[in-house]
XYZ file of C-alpha atoms in Angstrom:
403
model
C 2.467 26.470 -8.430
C -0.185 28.212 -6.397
C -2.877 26.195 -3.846
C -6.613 27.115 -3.207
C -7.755 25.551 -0.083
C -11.183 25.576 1.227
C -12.272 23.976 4.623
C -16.093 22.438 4.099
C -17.589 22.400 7.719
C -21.304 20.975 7.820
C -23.852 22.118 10.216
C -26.280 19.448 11.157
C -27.134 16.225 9.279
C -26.274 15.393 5.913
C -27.890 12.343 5.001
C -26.962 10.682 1.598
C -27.412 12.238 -1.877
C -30.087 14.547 -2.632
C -30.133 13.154 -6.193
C -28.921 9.828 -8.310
C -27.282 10.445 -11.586
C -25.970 7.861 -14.533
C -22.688 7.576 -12.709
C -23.660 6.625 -9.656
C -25.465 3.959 -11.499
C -22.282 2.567 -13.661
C -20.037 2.942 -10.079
C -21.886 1.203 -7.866
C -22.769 -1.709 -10.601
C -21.326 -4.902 -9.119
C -18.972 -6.312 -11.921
C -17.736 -9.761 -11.476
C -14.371 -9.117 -13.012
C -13.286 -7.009 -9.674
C -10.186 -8.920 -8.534
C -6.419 -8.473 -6.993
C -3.522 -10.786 -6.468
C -0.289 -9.612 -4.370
C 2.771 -9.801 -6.996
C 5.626 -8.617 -5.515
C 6.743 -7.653 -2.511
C 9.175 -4.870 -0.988
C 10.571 -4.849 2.514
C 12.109 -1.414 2.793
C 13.580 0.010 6.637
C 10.262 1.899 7.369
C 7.299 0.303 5.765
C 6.777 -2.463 3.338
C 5.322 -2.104 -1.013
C 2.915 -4.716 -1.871
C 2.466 -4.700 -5.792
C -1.370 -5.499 -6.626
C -2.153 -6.599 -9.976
C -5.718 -5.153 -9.766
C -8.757 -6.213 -12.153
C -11.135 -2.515 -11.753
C -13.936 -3.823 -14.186
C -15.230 -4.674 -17.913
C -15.886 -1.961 -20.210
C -18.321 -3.449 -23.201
C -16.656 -6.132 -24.792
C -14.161 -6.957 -27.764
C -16.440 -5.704 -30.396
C -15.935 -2.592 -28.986
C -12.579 -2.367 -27.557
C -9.306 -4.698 -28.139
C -9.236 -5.111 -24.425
C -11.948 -4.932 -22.424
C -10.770 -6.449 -19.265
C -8.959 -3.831 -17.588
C -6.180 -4.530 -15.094
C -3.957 -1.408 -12.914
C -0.559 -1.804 -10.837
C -2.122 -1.163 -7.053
C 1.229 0.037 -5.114
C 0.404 0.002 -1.425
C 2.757 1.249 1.094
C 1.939 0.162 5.111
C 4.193 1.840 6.873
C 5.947 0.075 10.251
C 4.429 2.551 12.276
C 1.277 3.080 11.952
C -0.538 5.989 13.882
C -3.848 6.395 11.605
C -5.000 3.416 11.677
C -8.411 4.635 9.969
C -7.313 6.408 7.490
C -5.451 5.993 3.581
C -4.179 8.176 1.141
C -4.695 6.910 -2.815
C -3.301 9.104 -5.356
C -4.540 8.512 -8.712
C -1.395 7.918 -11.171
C -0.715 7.245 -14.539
C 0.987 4.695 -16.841
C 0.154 1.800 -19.481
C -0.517 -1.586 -19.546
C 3.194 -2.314 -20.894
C 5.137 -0.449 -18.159
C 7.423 -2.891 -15.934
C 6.260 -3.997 -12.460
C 6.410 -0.614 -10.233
C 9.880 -0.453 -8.009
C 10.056 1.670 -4.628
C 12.448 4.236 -6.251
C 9.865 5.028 -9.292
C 8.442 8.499 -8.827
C 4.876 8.456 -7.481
C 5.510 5.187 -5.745
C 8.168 6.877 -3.257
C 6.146 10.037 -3.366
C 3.032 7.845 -1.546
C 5.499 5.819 0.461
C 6.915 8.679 1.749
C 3.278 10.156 2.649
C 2.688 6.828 3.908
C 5.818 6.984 6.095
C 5.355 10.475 7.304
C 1.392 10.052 7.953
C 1.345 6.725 9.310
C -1.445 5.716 7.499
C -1.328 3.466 3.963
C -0.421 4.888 0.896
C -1.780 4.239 -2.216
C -0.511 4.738 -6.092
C -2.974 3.616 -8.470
C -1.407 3.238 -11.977
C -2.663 3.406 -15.652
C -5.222 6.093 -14.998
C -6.666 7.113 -17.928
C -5.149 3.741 -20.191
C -7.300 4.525 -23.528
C -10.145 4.293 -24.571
C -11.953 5.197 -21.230
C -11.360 4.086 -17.799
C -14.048 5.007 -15.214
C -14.386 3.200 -11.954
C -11.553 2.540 -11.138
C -10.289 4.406 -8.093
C -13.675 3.249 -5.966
C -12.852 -0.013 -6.978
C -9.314 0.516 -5.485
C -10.520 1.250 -1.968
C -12.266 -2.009 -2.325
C -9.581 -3.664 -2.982
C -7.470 -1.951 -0.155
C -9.838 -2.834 2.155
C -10.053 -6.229 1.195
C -6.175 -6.524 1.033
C -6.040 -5.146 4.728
C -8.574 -7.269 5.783
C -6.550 -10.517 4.439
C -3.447 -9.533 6.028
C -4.595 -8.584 9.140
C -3.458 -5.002 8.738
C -5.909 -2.070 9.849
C -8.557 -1.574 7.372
C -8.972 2.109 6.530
C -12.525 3.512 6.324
C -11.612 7.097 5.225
C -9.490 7.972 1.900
C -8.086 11.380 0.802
C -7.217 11.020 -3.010
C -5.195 13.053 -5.303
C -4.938 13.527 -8.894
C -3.667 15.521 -11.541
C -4.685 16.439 -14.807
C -7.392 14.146 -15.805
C -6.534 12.237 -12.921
C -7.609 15.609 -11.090
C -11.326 15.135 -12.859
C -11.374 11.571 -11.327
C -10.504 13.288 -8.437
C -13.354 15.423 -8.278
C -15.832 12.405 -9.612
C -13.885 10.131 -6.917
C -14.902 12.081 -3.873
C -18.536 13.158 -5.750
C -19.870 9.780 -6.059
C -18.249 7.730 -2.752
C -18.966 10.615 0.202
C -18.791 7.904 2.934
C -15.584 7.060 2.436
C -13.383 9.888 0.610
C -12.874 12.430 3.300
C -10.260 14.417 1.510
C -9.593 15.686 -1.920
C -6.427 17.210 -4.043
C -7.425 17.970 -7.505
C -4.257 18.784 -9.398
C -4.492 21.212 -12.315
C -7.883 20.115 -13.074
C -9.784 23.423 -12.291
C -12.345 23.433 -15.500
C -15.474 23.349 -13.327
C -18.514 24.393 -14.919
C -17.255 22.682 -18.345
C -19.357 24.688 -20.741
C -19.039 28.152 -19.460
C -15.087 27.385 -18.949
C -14.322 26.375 -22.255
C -16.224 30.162 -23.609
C -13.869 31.538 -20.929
C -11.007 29.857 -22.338
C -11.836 30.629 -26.036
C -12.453 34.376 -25.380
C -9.129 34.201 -23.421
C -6.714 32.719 -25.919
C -8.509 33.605 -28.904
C -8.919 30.204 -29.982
C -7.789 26.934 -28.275
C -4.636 25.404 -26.321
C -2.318 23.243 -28.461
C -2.857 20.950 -25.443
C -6.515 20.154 -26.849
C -4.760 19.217 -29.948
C -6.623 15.695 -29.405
C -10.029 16.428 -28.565
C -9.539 19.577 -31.715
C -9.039 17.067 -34.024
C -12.156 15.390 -33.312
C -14.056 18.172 -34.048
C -15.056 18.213 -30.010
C -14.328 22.147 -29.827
C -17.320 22.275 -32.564
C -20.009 20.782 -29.691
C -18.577 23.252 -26.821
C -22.812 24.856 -27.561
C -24.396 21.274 -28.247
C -27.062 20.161 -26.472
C -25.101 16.784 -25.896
C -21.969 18.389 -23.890
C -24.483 20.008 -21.481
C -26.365 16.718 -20.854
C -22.932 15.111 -20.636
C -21.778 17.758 -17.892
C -24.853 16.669 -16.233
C -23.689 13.505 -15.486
C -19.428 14.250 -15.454
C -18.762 17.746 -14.991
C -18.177 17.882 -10.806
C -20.026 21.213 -10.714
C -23.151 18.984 -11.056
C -22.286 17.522 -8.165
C -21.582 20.686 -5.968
C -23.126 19.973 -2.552
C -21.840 16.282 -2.544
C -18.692 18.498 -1.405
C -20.209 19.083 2.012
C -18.379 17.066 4.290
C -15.316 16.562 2.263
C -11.621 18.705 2.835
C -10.827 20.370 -0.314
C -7.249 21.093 -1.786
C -7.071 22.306 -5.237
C -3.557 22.404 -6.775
C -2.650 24.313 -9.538
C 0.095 25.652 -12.116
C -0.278 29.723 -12.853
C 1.138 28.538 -16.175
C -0.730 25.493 -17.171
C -0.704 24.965 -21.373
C -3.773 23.536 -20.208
C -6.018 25.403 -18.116
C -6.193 28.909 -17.297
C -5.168 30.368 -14.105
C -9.096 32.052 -12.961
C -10.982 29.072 -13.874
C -12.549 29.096 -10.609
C -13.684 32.257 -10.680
C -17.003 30.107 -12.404
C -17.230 28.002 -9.915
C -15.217 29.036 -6.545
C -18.358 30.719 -5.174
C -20.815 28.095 -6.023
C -18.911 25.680 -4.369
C -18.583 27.563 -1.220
C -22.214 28.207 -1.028
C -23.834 24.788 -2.113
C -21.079 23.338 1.059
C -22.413 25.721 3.760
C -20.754 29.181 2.905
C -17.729 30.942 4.298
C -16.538 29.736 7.912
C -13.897 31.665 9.439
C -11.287 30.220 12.168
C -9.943 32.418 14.508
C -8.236 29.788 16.836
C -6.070 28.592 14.095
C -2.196 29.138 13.604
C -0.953 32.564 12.262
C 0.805 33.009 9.142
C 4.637 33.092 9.433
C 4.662 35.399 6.069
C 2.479 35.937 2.676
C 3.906 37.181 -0.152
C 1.883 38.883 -3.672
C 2.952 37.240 -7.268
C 2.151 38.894 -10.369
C 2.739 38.552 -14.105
C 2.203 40.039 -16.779
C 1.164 38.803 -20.443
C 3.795 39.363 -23.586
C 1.245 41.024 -25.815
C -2.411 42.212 -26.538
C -3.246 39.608 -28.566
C -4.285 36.648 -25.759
C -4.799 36.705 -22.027
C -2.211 34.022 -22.037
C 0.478 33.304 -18.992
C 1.207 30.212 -20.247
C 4.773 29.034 -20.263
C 4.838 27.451 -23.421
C 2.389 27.952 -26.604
C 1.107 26.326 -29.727
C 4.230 26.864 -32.703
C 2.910 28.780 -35.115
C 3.980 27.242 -37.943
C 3.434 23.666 -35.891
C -0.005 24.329 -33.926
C 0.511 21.005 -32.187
C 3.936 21.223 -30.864
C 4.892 23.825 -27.984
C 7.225 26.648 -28.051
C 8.251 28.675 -24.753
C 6.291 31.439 -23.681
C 8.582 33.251 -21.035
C 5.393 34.683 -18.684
C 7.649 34.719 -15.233
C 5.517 35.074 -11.790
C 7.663 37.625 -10.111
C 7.295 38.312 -6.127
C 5.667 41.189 -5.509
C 5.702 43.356 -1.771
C 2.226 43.742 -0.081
C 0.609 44.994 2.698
C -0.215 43.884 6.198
C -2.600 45.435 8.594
C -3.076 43.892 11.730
C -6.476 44.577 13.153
C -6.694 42.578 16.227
C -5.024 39.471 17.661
C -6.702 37.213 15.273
C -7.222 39.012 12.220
C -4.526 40.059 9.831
C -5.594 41.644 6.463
C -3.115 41.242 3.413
C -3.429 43.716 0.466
C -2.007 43.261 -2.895
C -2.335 46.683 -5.211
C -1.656 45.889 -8.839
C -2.489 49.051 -11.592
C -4.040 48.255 -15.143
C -0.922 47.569 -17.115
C -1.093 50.055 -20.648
C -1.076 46.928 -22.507
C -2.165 42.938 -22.459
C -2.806 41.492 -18.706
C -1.835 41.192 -15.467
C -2.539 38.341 -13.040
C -1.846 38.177 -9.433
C -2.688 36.533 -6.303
C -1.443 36.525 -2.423
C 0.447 33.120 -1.043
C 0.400 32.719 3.035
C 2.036 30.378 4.505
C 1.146 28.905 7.710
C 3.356 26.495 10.020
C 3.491 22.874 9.575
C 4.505 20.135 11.986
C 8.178 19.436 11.796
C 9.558 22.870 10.587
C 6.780 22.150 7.286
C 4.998 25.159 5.890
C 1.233 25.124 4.455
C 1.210 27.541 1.461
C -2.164 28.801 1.041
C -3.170 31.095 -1.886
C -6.256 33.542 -3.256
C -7.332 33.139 -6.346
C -5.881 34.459 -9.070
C -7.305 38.031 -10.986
C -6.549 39.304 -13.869
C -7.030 43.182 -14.843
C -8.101 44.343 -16.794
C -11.697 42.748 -16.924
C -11.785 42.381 -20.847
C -10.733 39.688 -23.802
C -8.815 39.625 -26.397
C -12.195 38.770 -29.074
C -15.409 38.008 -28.478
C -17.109 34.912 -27.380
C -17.859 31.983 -30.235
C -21.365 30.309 -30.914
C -22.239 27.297 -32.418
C -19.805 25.832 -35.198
C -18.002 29.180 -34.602
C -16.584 27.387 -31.825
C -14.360 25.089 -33.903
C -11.385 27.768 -34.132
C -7.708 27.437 -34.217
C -4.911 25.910 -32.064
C -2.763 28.451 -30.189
């Protein structure tokens, strides 16, 4: 697991959006089905669960979809103490419309009570993010309803939200905190690092000679056909966040990922890292901050010539949908440490061209937390040497083969 972390500080005003796309439009739509209703509720020693059964909107109607209504499980934790009274945290979760009622012991639901707990703010798990066919919406609809829950119970109403995501729960992440800058202050993105959709998926082709196993789905639809269609660069236009760069000004960025996704590679951002940094106001560097208390290199190294692949499981060969393991180990790795003055320590990380396949690396600092916590902090990741496997695809060329 390996964090990218990049503090967005704005100089002067920043007053709205520069620009109004399609989904700003279909967000800020009122829809009439918007509802909640408290269903259950959970008195635990240091804060209480209140299960929402949460309406987040319509989407077309039953000629189109078998249910069009579509209802989430809105787990809020208030802790007994609360010391943010102004703030939330709403982590985007997923789950189906069958699951049981949420309990406090079920995974995510403790993981944002305990944030709740240890924050003393309200914590948030949103459920059934994506449940097919599409689900858009729904996590600015959420904060509504927060609000409006707080407000009916008296409770301090939180005005600022960090959310958190993962996979495409990451994207909504990214969309979340693109299209409602008022109120999300804070974003995690979890794994979903495929900024810059169209020039990421050529990186990922010319990577892995072909495609994931993971896109096994969106394969079969013929989707990896379009990656050069007009269409998915109108589309990115209105979904893909890099569209939505300098929206990004004002908001704290954490981007978690796995060095061995089956999903996404580990340099995506290198396509969109800098752009990001420059359409939110450039590089700004702290020198009152805390100092490290250690950093540490990783490195790994790829099991052949054929792929630039560190993932940790691959498409079976003779099944291209199912996964095999791929045993691509992140080892530790010594560095160096020269300390230039009392607030500037430089880290150095000296990896040689390997005589065959790829090597990836990256530095990890860590940085004290409150309570005896640590902040691990990370580069991005590089990979030497500079080259692919094959070359890139074009057109229909771009339907290829599952890996």
């Amino acid at each position: 697991m390996k964090v990218l972390f990049i503090l967005l500080i704005a100089f002067g005003l920043y007053i709205g959006e520069s620009f109004q796309t399609p989904l700003d439009d279909y967000v800020r739509a009122p829809d009439s089905h918007f509802a909640w209703k408290v269903i259950r509720t959970y008195e635990q020693l240091e804060y209480t669960l209140y299960i929402v059964n949460f309406t987040s909107q319509q989407w077309l109607d039953e000629t189109f979809s078998s249910r069009p209504i579509w209802w989430h499980y809105l787990c809020i934790s208030v802790p007994a103490k609360i010391t943010r009274p102004d703030s939330a945290f709403l982590l985007i979760d997923g789950g189906g419309n069958g699951d049981d009622i949420p309990k406090p012991e079920d995974n995510f639901v403790a993981l944002t009570s305990m944030f709740a707990v240890s924050a003393g703010s309200i914590g948030i798990d949103l459920q059934q993010i994506p449940n097919q066919p599409i689900r858009f919406m729904a996590a600015v609809r959420a904060m509504d309803a927060v609000q409006e829950f707080a407000t009916k119970l008296s409770l301090p109403v939180p005005k600022k939200f960090v959310v958190g995501g993962a996979s495409k729960r990451g994207w909504t992440t990214w969309t979340t905190a693109a299209v409602d800058t008022e109120r999300v202050v804070g974003a995690v993105p979890i794994v979903l690092d495929i900024l810059n959709l169209q020039a990421n998926l050529h990186h990922h082709y010319r990577s892995l000679a072909g495609w994931t196993f993971a896109f096994a789905d969106y394969y079969q639809l013929n989707i990896t056909k379009l990656t050069d269609s007009p269409n998915l660069k109108a589309m990115g236009a209105i979904v893909d966040p890099y569209s939505y760069l300098e929206r990004y000004r004002n908001t704290k960025l954490l981007q978690i990922q796995s060095a061995g996704d089956e999903f996404f590679l580990p340099d995506n951002e290198l396509l969109f890292w800098n752009d990001l940094q420059s359409a939110t106001g450039g590089t700004n560097l702290l020198s009152n901050g805390p100092k490290p208390i250690s950093a540490i290199g990783y490195k790994a190294r790829t099991l052949n010539a054929k792929r630039r692949d560190f993932r940790l499981v691959i498409g079976d060969p003779n099944h291209p949908g199912k996964a095999i393991v791929n045993p691509v180990f992140w080892l530790t790795q010594a560095i160096g440490q020269q300390v230039v003055n009392s607030t500037k320590t430089v880290y150095t990380l000296t990896i040689a061209n390997p005589l065959e396949g790829w090597e990836g690396f990256f530095i990890q600092v860590n940085f004290p937390g409150p309570q005896g916590t640590a902040l691990e902090l990370t580069t991005e990741t590089l990979i030497i040497p500079d080259t692919y496997p094959t070359d890139d695809c074009s057109g229909d060329g771009c339907y290829g083969t599952l890996v």
